[in-house]
C-alpha cells in the first residue's frame, strides 16, 4: 500500500477462554495482517472487566470508564477485525455486552460518543468452530447487529473456519494452505478498504 503510515488494525477476539479456537484464529490473522504491512493491536475484552449491561448500573454509576478503552481503541484503528465463536447460533455475550456498553457511552472530552466512534468504521468478520458451519450463523447475526445498531461498514468478505479443533498446528498456525489464503484474503480486502477510506478523508 502506497502510504506513509501502515493501516492500523484492531483485532478483537470474541472469546478469552484458555485454548479458545477463535483466540488462535485472531492471533493467526494478526500475524497475517502484520505480514501484509498492517500495524495490529489485539484487544482482550475480558480484561476490560465490564459488568453485564444493566440499566440500573448505568443510572446509578454511569457507563464504566473502561468501556472508554474500547472506544479509544476503535477510534485509533483504521479498521476492526472481529473474530468470534458461535454460541447457540449467536455471537458471544462477551462481544455483545461490550458493544452494548459502548452504545451507551456519551462523549467525554476529546473522546467521541460510542456510536459516533463506530459509525463508518470498516470491520471484517472471522469465526472458528469445531462444527461444520464454522460459526457462520453467528457472523450473519453479527453483520446485521453492527450495521444496523452501530453504522459500521461490514466488509462483505468473511470466513467461517469449520473443524477448527483440527485446523491449527502446535505453533498456532493454520495447517491448511487454503485456510491461510482465505484468511489472508479477508484481511487484505479489509486493509484495502480501510486504506481507501483513509485516503478519501485526507483529500
Short mmCIF file of C-alpha atoms in Angstrom, two decimals:
data_model
loop_
_atom_site.label_atom_id
_atom_site.label_comp_id
_atom_site.label_asym_id
_atom_site.label_seq_id
_atom_site.Cartn_x
_atom_site.Cartn_y
_atom_site.Cartn_z
CA UNK A 1 0.00 0.00 0.00
CA UNK A 2 1.40 3.35 -1.01
CA UNK A 3 1.17 5.39 2.16
CA UNK A 4 3.47 6.82 4.78
CA UNK A 5 1.90 5.04 7.74
CA UNK A 6 0.65 1.45 7.87
CA UNK A 7 -3.04 0.75 8.20
CA UNK A 8 -3.88 0.23 11.87
CA UNK A 9 -5.98 -2.86 12.55
CA UNK A 10 -7.79 -3.56 15.82
CA UNK A 11 -8.32 -7.30 16.28
CA UNK A 12 -10.97 -8.29 18.82
CA UNK A 13 -11.32 -11.96 19.77
CA UNK A 14 -14.83 -12.81 20.92
CA UNK A 15 -13.54 -15.35 23.43
CA UNK A 16 -10.81 -15.11 26.05
CA UNK A 17 -11.09 -18.73 27.12
CA UNK A 18 -7.81 -20.56 27.57
CA UNK A 19 -7.27 -22.57 24.40
CA UNK A 20 -10.00 -20.67 22.53
CA UNK A 21 -10.07 -21.57 18.84
CA UNK A 22 -11.13 -18.03 18.00
CA UNK A 23 -8.28 -16.56 20.00
CA UNK A 24 -5.94 -18.78 18.00
CA UNK A 25 -7.56 -17.61 14.78
CA UNK A 26 -7.33 -13.98 15.91
CA UNK A 27 -3.62 -14.37 16.60
CA UNK A 28 -3.04 -16.13 13.28
CA UNK A 29 -4.95 -13.39 11.45
CA UNK A 30 -2.93 -10.75 13.32
CA UNK A 31 0.32 -12.27 12.11
CA UNK A 32 -1.02 -12.39 8.56
CA UNK A 33 -2.06 -8.73 8.80
CA UNK A 34 1.37 -7.74 10.08
CA UNK A 35 2.97 -9.63 7.19
CA UNK A 36 0.77 -7.57 4.87
CA UNK A 37 2.14 -4.37 6.40
CA UNK A 38 -0.55 -3.50 8.94
CA UNK A 39 0.00 -2.24 12.47
CA UNK A 40 -2.02 -4.60 14.69
CA UNK A 41 -3.46 -4.22 18.18
CA UNK A 42 -5.08 -7.27 19.80
CA UNK A 43 -7.69 -6.28 22.39
CA UNK A 44 -8.76 -8.59 25.23
CA UNK A 45 -12.40 -7.74 26.01
CA UNK A 46 -12.39 -9.80 29.20
CA UNK A 47 -9.55 -7.67 30.57
CA UNK A 48 -11.87 -4.64 30.46
CA UNK A 49 -13.90 -6.23 33.26
CA UNK A 50 -17.21 -4.79 32.10
CA UNK A 51 -20.24 -5.87 34.15
CA UNK A 52 -23.27 -7.33 32.44
CA UNK A 53 -25.19 -4.39 31.00
CA UNK A 54 -27.82 -3.22 33.46
CA UNK A 55 -29.86 -0.04 33.19
CA UNK A 56 -29.81 0.36 36.97
CA UNK A 57 -26.00 0.29 36.98
CA UNK A 58 -25.96 2.86 34.20
CA UNK A 59 -28.43 5.09 36.05
CA UNK A 60 -26.59 4.93 39.38
CA UNK A 61 -22.95 4.70 38.29
CA UNK A 62 -22.88 5.71 34.64
CA UNK A 63 -21.09 3.84 31.87
CA UNK A 64 -17.99 2.03 33.18
CA UNK A 65 -14.85 4.03 32.46
CA UNK A 66 -13.17 1.02 30.91
CA UNK A 67 -15.78 0.98 28.15
CA UNK A 68 -13.92 4.08 27.04
CA UNK A 69 -10.86 1.94 26.35
CA UNK A 70 -12.84 0.07 23.70
CA UNK A 71 -13.96 3.38 22.20
CA UNK A 72 -10.38 4.70 22.20
CA UNK A 73 -9.12 1.54 20.51
CA UNK A 74 -11.77 1.77 17.79
CA UNK A 75 -11.08 5.46 17.20
CA UNK A 76 -7.34 4.79 16.91
CA UNK A 77 -7.82 1.99 14.37
CA UNK A 78 -8.41 2.33 10.65
CA UNK A 79 -10.33 -0.97 10.70
CA UNK A 80 -11.60 -3.60 13.11
CA UNK A 81 -11.43 -7.38 12.75
CA UNK A 82 -13.87 -9.31 14.95
CA UNK A 83 -13.11 -12.99 15.48
CA UNK A 84 -15.93 -14.56 17.43
CA UNK A 85 -17.28 -18.03 18.12
CA UNK A 86 -20.89 -19.08 17.89
CA UNK A 87 -22.95 -19.80 20.99
CA UNK A 88 -26.26 -21.41 20.01
CA UNK A 89 -26.25 -19.55 16.71
CA UNK A 90 -25.34 -16.14 18.15
CA UNK A 91 -22.18 -14.13 18.94
CA UNK A 92 -20.74 -14.48 22.42
CA UNK A 93 -22.14 -12.47 25.35
CA UNK A 94 -18.61 -11.07 25.77
CA UNK A 95 -18.85 -9.27 22.42
CA UNK A 96 -22.48 -8.19 22.65
CA UNK A 97 -22.11 -6.90 26.22
CA UNK A 98 -19.04 -4.83 25.34
CA UNK A 99 -20.78 -3.25 22.37
CA UNK A 100 -23.97 -2.69 24.39
CA UNK A 101 -21.97 -0.67 26.92
CA UNK A 102 -20.17 1.15 24.11
CA UNK A 103 -23.51 2.18 22.61
CA UNK A 104 -24.47 3.89 25.88
CA UNK A 105 -21.24 5.87 26.28
CA UNK A 106 -21.64 9.64 25.83
CA UNK A 107 -18.95 11.94 24.52
CA UNK A 108 -16.35 12.81 27.14
CA UNK A 109 -13.71 15.45 26.49
CA UNK A 110 -11.87 14.53 23.30
CA UNK A 111 -13.45 11.06 23.29
CA UNK A 112 -16.49 10.78 20.99
CA UNK A 113 -19.70 9.06 21.96
CA UNK A 114 -19.55 5.31 21.42
CA UNK A 115 -21.93 5.29 18.46
CA UNK A 116 -20.03 8.11 16.78
CA UNK A 117 -16.78 6.15 17.17
CA UNK A 118 -18.20 3.15 15.34
CA UNK A 119 -20.07 5.00 12.57
CA UNK A 120 -18.43 4.40 9.21
CA UNK A 121 -15.66 2.23 10.68
CA UNK A 122 -14.80 -0.72 8.41
CA UNK A 123 -15.00 -4.10 10.10
CA UNK A 124 -14.22 -7.63 8.99
CA UNK A 125 -15.58 -10.88 10.39
CA UNK A 126 -13.93 -14.22 11.08
CA UNK A 127 -15.21 -17.16 13.08
CA UNK A 128 -13.99 -20.60 14.10
CA UNK A 129 -15.91 -23.60 15.35
CA UNK A 130 -15.37 -27.35 15.70
CA UNK A 131 -18.67 -27.81 13.87
CA UNK A 132 -19.30 -27.97 10.12
CA UNK A 133 -20.59 -24.39 9.78
CA UNK A 134 -17.61 -22.72 11.44
CA UNK A 135 -19.74 -20.12 13.21
CA UNK A 136 -21.47 -18.87 10.07
CA UNK A 137 -24.82 -18.22 11.79
CA UNK A 138 -23.15 -16.06 14.39
CA UNK A 139 -21.42 -13.96 11.73
CA UNK A 140 -24.67 -13.38 9.86
CA UNK A 141 -26.30 -12.07 13.03
CA UNK A 142 -23.24 -10.00 13.92
CA UNK A 143 -23.21 -8.42 10.46
CA UNK A 144 -26.77 -7.16 10.91
CA UNK A 145 -26.11 -6.06 14.50
CA UNK A 146 -23.05 -4.00 13.60
CA UNK A 147 -24.60 -2.45 10.52
CA UNK A 148 -27.97 -1.52 11.99
CA UNK A 149 -27.06 -0.60 15.57
CA UNK A 150 -23.56 0.80 15.10
CA UNK A 151 -23.48 2.01 11.46
CA UNK A 152 -20.26 0.09 10.85
CA UNK A 153 -19.13 -0.78 7.32
CA UNK A 154 -19.07 -4.56 7.48
CA UNK A 155 -16.94 -5.92 4.66
CA UNK A 156 -18.81 -8.47 2.53
CA UNK A 157 -15.86 -10.84 2.56
CA UNK A 158 -15.82 -13.10 5.62
CA UNK A 159 -14.64 -16.57 6.62
CA UNK A 160 -16.02 -19.24 8.91
CA UNK A 161 -13.38 -21.84 9.80
CA UNK A 162 -15.06 -25.21 10.29
CA UNK A 163 -13.45 -28.19 12.05
CA UNK A 164 -11.30 -25.60 13.79
CA UNK A 165 -10.26 -28.02 16.52
CA UNK A 166 -8.15 -29.74 13.84
CA UNK A 167 -7.07 -26.61 11.96
CA UNK A 168 -4.04 -25.41 13.93
CA UNK A 169 -0.56 -26.80 14.42
CA UNK A 170 1.39 -26.74 17.68
CA UNK A 171 2.67 -23.24 16.93
CA UNK A 172 -0.85 -21.89 16.46
CA UNK A 173 -0.58 -21.56 12.70
CA UNK A 174 -3.28 -22.71 10.30
CA UNK A 175 -2.30 -26.07 8.84
CA UNK A 176 -4.15 -25.81 5.53
CA UNK A 177 -2.80 -23.51 2.84
CA UNK A 178 -6.35 -22.84 1.62
CA UNK A 179 -7.38 -21.61 5.08
CA UNK A 180 -4.31 -19.36 5.30
CA UNK A 181 -5.04 -17.94 1.86
CA UNK A 182 -8.70 -17.34 2.69
CA UNK A 183 -7.92 -15.56 5.96
CA UNK A 184 -5.26 -13.58 4.12
CA UNK A 185 -7.81 -12.57 1.51
CA UNK A 186 -10.29 -11.37 4.12
CA UNK A 187 -7.58 -9.39 5.87
CA UNK A 188 -6.19 -7.91 2.64
CA UNK A 189 -9.65 -6.81 1.47
CA UNK A 190 -10.34 -5.15 4.81
CA UNK A 191 -7.00 -3.34 4.80
CA UNK A 192 -7.59 -2.15 1.25
CA UNK A 193 -10.98 -0.73 2.21
CA UNK A 194 -9.53 0.98 5.27
CA UNK A 195 -6.68 2.42 3.22
CA UNK A 196 -9.07 3.77 0.58
CA UNK A 197 -11.31 5.37 3.20
CA UNK A 198 -8.34 6.95 4.94
CA UNK A 199 -7.07 8.35 1.65
CA UNK A 200 -10.52 9.74 0.84
CA UNK A 201 -10.69 11.53 4.20
CA UNK A 202 -7.29 13.08 3.55
CA UNK A 203 -8.36 14.72 0.27
#
